[in-house]
Amino acid sequence: MRDQRPHFSTSIELAGNKIYYRIEDQWVTFTVDQIQLIGEYSAPPGVMAADYFFSFKLRDRNLLVDIPGYTDGLFPMLSSLKRQLPGIGNPILQMEVDFNSNVLYPAHVAGQPLFKFEHADSPVIDLPILRNFGKKQTISKVIREEVMQAVF
């Protein structure tokens, strides 16, 4: 984790079998048994709101919850979560400086890349003479098909 100056406030905690995640004044709540997949991913500094995240893929909501690595309570929550979900791997991408990802749970796919990242540049102002001066970078991430097939 390189950026220690968050641009927004986040916190997370595990209470019983429920996880409570807050980003500013919005809440996401899910249970431990809804977790299908846990991973981590990194991004170059300045490209996204943060540069290191944990991702939770939820079963019945078909939802991916991305949690910045500097979220208050994240590492104590992960430590507690390991007691309920044996086999969670250890994070390895904290100091990565490029797009990279890693599956942490379930154990039979741990260590594989989680996401396929795609980058696209487009001009900020779409006039022929100005196209090369300002580019907007668009990043998309998709869970790799091989990983999804392995967890179903």
Tab-separated table of C-alpha atoms in Angstrom:
chain	number	residue	atom	x	y	z
A	1	MET	CA	0.000	0.000	0.000
A	2	ARG	CA	1.666	3.191	-1.082
A	3	ASP	CA	-0.993	5.916	-0.800
A	4	GLN	CA	-1.700	6.503	2.885
A	5	ARG	CA	-3.819	9.632	2.254
A	6	PRO	CA	-7.299	8.345	1.495
A	7	HIS	CA	-9.581	10.563	-0.552
A	8	PHE	CA	-12.651	9.219	1.215
A	9	SER	CA	-13.515	7.556	4.509
A	10	THR	CA	-14.034	3.784	4.714
A	11	SER	CA	-14.355	1.186	7.447
A	12	ILE	CA	-15.165	-2.506	7.689
A	13	GLU	CA	-15.901	-4.962	10.464
A	14	LEU	CA	-16.944	-8.564	10.957
A	15	ALA	CA	-19.627	-9.106	13.601
A	16	GLY	CA	-20.679	-12.733	13.972
A	17	ASN	CA	-21.121	-13.913	10.405
A	18	LYS	CA	-21.926	-10.472	8.924
A	19	ILE	CA	-19.528	-8.041	7.295
A	20	TYR	CA	-20.363	-4.341	7.498
A	21	TYR	CA	-18.536	-2.136	4.990
A	22	ARG	CA	-18.946	1.639	4.980
A	23	ILE	CA	-17.697	4.079	2.351
A	24	GLU	CA	-18.551	7.641	3.337
A	25	ASP	CA	-22.259	7.412	4.259
A	26	GLN	CA	-23.105	4.311	2.170
A	27	TRP	CA	-23.259	0.814	3.676
A	28	VAL	CA	-22.808	-2.625	2.108
A	29	THR	CA	-23.660	-5.597	4.309
A	30	PHE	CA	-23.188	-9.254	3.475
A	31	THR	CA	-22.780	-12.557	5.280
A	32	VAL	CA	-19.726	-14.794	5.299
A	33	ASP	CA	-21.616	-17.596	3.549
A	34	GLN	CA	-22.359	-15.258	0.605
A	35	ILE	CA	-18.624	-14.957	-0.168
A	36	GLN	CA	-17.776	-16.966	-3.272
A	37	LEU	CA	-14.342	-15.529	-3.977
A	38	ILE	CA	-11.822	-13.216	-2.295
A	39	GLY	CA	-8.968	-11.601	-4.149
A	40	GLU	CA	-6.622	-8.672	-4.116
A	41	TYR	CA	-5.529	-6.343	-6.872
A	42	SER	CA	-3.164	-3.441	-7.382
A	43	ALA	CA	-3.097	-0.466	-9.703
A	44	PRO	CA	-0.447	2.126	-10.574
A	45	PRO	CA	-0.529	5.160	-8.252
A	46	GLY	CA	-2.901	7.894	-9.405
A	47	VAL	CA	-4.921	5.838	-11.883
A	48	MET	CA	-7.728	4.894	-9.477
A	49	ALA	CA	-9.053	6.240	-6.174
A	50	ALA	CA	-6.612	3.921	-4.376
A	51	ASP	CA	-3.844	1.619	-5.564
A	52	TYR	CA	-4.503	-1.566	-3.596
A	53	PHE	CA	-7.847	-3.327	-3.102
A	54	PHE	CA	-9.462	-6.470	-1.792
A	55	SER	CA	-12.386	-7.826	-3.830
A	56	PHE	CA	-15.227	-9.933	-2.497
A	57	LYS	CA	-17.367	-11.735	-5.094
A	58	LEU	CA	-20.762	-12.502	-3.579
A	59	ARG	CA	-22.794	-15.527	-4.667
A	60	ASP	CA	-26.441	-14.691	-4.701
A	61	ARG	CA	-26.122	-10.992	-5.519
A	62	ASN	CA	-23.671	-11.442	-8.385
A	63	LEU	CA	-21.908	-8.478	-6.812
A	64	LEU	CA	-18.230	-7.597	-6.601
A	65	VAL	CA	-17.322	-5.460	-3.581
A	66	ASP	CA	-13.953	-3.679	-3.916
A	67	ILE	CA	-12.455	-2.492	-0.625
A	68	PRO	CA	-9.413	-0.175	-0.585
A	69	GLY	CA	-6.426	-1.577	1.289
A	70	TYR	CA	-6.297	1.372	3.703
A	71	THR	CA	-9.880	0.796	4.940
A	72	ASP	CA	-10.106	1.072	8.733
A	73	GLY	CA	-10.444	-2.384	10.285
A	74	LEU	CA	-9.643	-4.318	7.089
A	75	PHE	CA	-6.706	-6.418	8.284
A	76	PRO	CA	-8.256	-7.314	11.681
A	77	MET	CA	-11.443	-8.266	9.795
A	78	LEU	CA	-9.471	-10.488	7.375
A	79	SER	CA	-7.718	-12.125	10.305
A	80	SER	CA	-11.078	-12.896	11.958
A	81	LEU	CA	-12.522	-14.034	8.640
A	82	LYS	CA	-9.759	-16.664	8.321
A	83	ARG	CA	-11.296	-18.441	11.329
A	84	GLN	CA	-14.640	-18.744	9.512
A	85	LEU	CA	-13.252	-19.423	6.021
A	86	PRO	CA	-10.226	-21.691	6.422
A	87	GLY	CA	-7.916	-21.625	3.458
A	88	ILE	CA	-7.753	-17.864	2.819
A	89	GLY	CA	-4.333	-17.180	1.334
A	90	ASN	CA	-1.981	-14.414	2.386
A	91	PRO	CA	-1.929	-11.133	0.442
A	92	ILE	CA	1.162	-10.621	-1.727
A	93	LEU	CA	0.481	-7.491	-3.816
A	94	GLN	CA	0.761	-4.686	-1.233
A	95	MET	CA	3.837	-3.138	-2.858
A	96	GLU	CA	2.950	-3.870	-6.492
A	97	VAL	CA	3.126	-0.788	-8.758
A	98	ASP	CA	1.235	-2.051	-11.800
A	99	PHE	CA	-2.083	-3.753	-12.549
A	100	ASN	CA	-1.925	-7.168	-10.965
A	101	SER	CA	-4.339	-9.480	-9.158
A	102	ASN	CA	-4.346	-12.609	-7.031
A	103	VAL	CA	-7.021	-15.011	-5.749
A	104	LEU	CA	-6.945	-15.489	-1.960
A	105	TYR	CA	-10.027	-17.718	-1.535
A	106	PRO	CA	-11.109	-20.449	-2.178
A	107	ALA	CA	-7.911	-22.384	-1.565
A	108	HIS	CA	-8.081	-24.522	-4.718
A	109	VAL	CA	-7.682	-21.426	-6.928
A	110	ALA	CA	-5.532	-19.320	-4.550
A	111	GLY	CA	-2.480	-17.808	-6.187
A	112	GLN	CA	-4.023	-17.523	-9.661
A	113	PRO	CA	-4.544	-14.114	-11.275
A	114	LEU	CA	-8.087	-12.951	-10.456
A	115	PHE	CA	-8.760	-10.275	-13.068
A	116	LYS	CA	-8.126	-9.605	-16.707
A	117	PHE	CA	-7.395	-5.874	-16.975
A	118	GLU	CA	-8.108	-3.872	-20.102
A	119	HIS	CA	-6.855	-0.355	-20.763
A	120	ALA	CA	-8.149	2.125	-23.301
A	121	ASP	CA	-7.099	5.683	-23.983
A	122	SER	CA	-9.488	8.150	-25.527
A	123	PRO	CA	-9.033	11.855	-26.197
A	124	VAL	CA	-10.487	14.243	-23.622
A	125	ILE	CA	-11.437	16.641	-26.424
A	126	ASP	CA	-12.304	14.875	-29.651
A	127	LEU	CA	-10.964	17.420	-32.127
A	128	PRO	CA	-8.299	16.205	-34.548
A	129	ILE	CA	-5.791	18.888	-33.594
A	130	LEU	CA	-6.184	18.302	-29.838
A	131	ARG	CA	-6.421	14.491	-29.656
A	132	ASN	CA	-2.793	13.978	-28.668
A	133	PHE	CA	-2.752	16.591	-25.892
A	134	GLY	CA	-5.115	15.100	-23.362
A	135	LYS	CA	-6.004	11.469	-23.021
A	136	LYS	CA	-8.534	9.921	-20.687
A	137	GLN	CA	-7.551	6.457	-19.513
A	138	THR	CA	-10.328	3.918	-19.012
A	139	ILE	CA	-9.608	0.783	-17.013
A	140	SER	CA	-11.886	-2.222	-16.831
A	141	LYS	CA	-11.422	-5.425	-14.914
A	142	VAL	CA	-13.191	-8.722	-15.463
A	143	ILE	CA	-12.882	-11.854	-13.355
A	144	ARG	CA	-10.974	-14.380	-15.447
A	145	GLU	CA	-13.227	-17.081	-16.879
A	146	GLU	CA	-10.891	-19.847	-15.672
A	147	VAL	CA	-11.306	-18.669	-12.075
A	148	MET	CA	-15.097	-18.394	-12.311
A	149	GLN	CA	-15.362	-21.889	-13.772
A	150	ALA	CA	-13.210	-23.270	-10.962
A	151	VAL	CA	-15.376	-21.824	-8.173
A	152	PHE	CA	-18.749	-23.053	-9.485
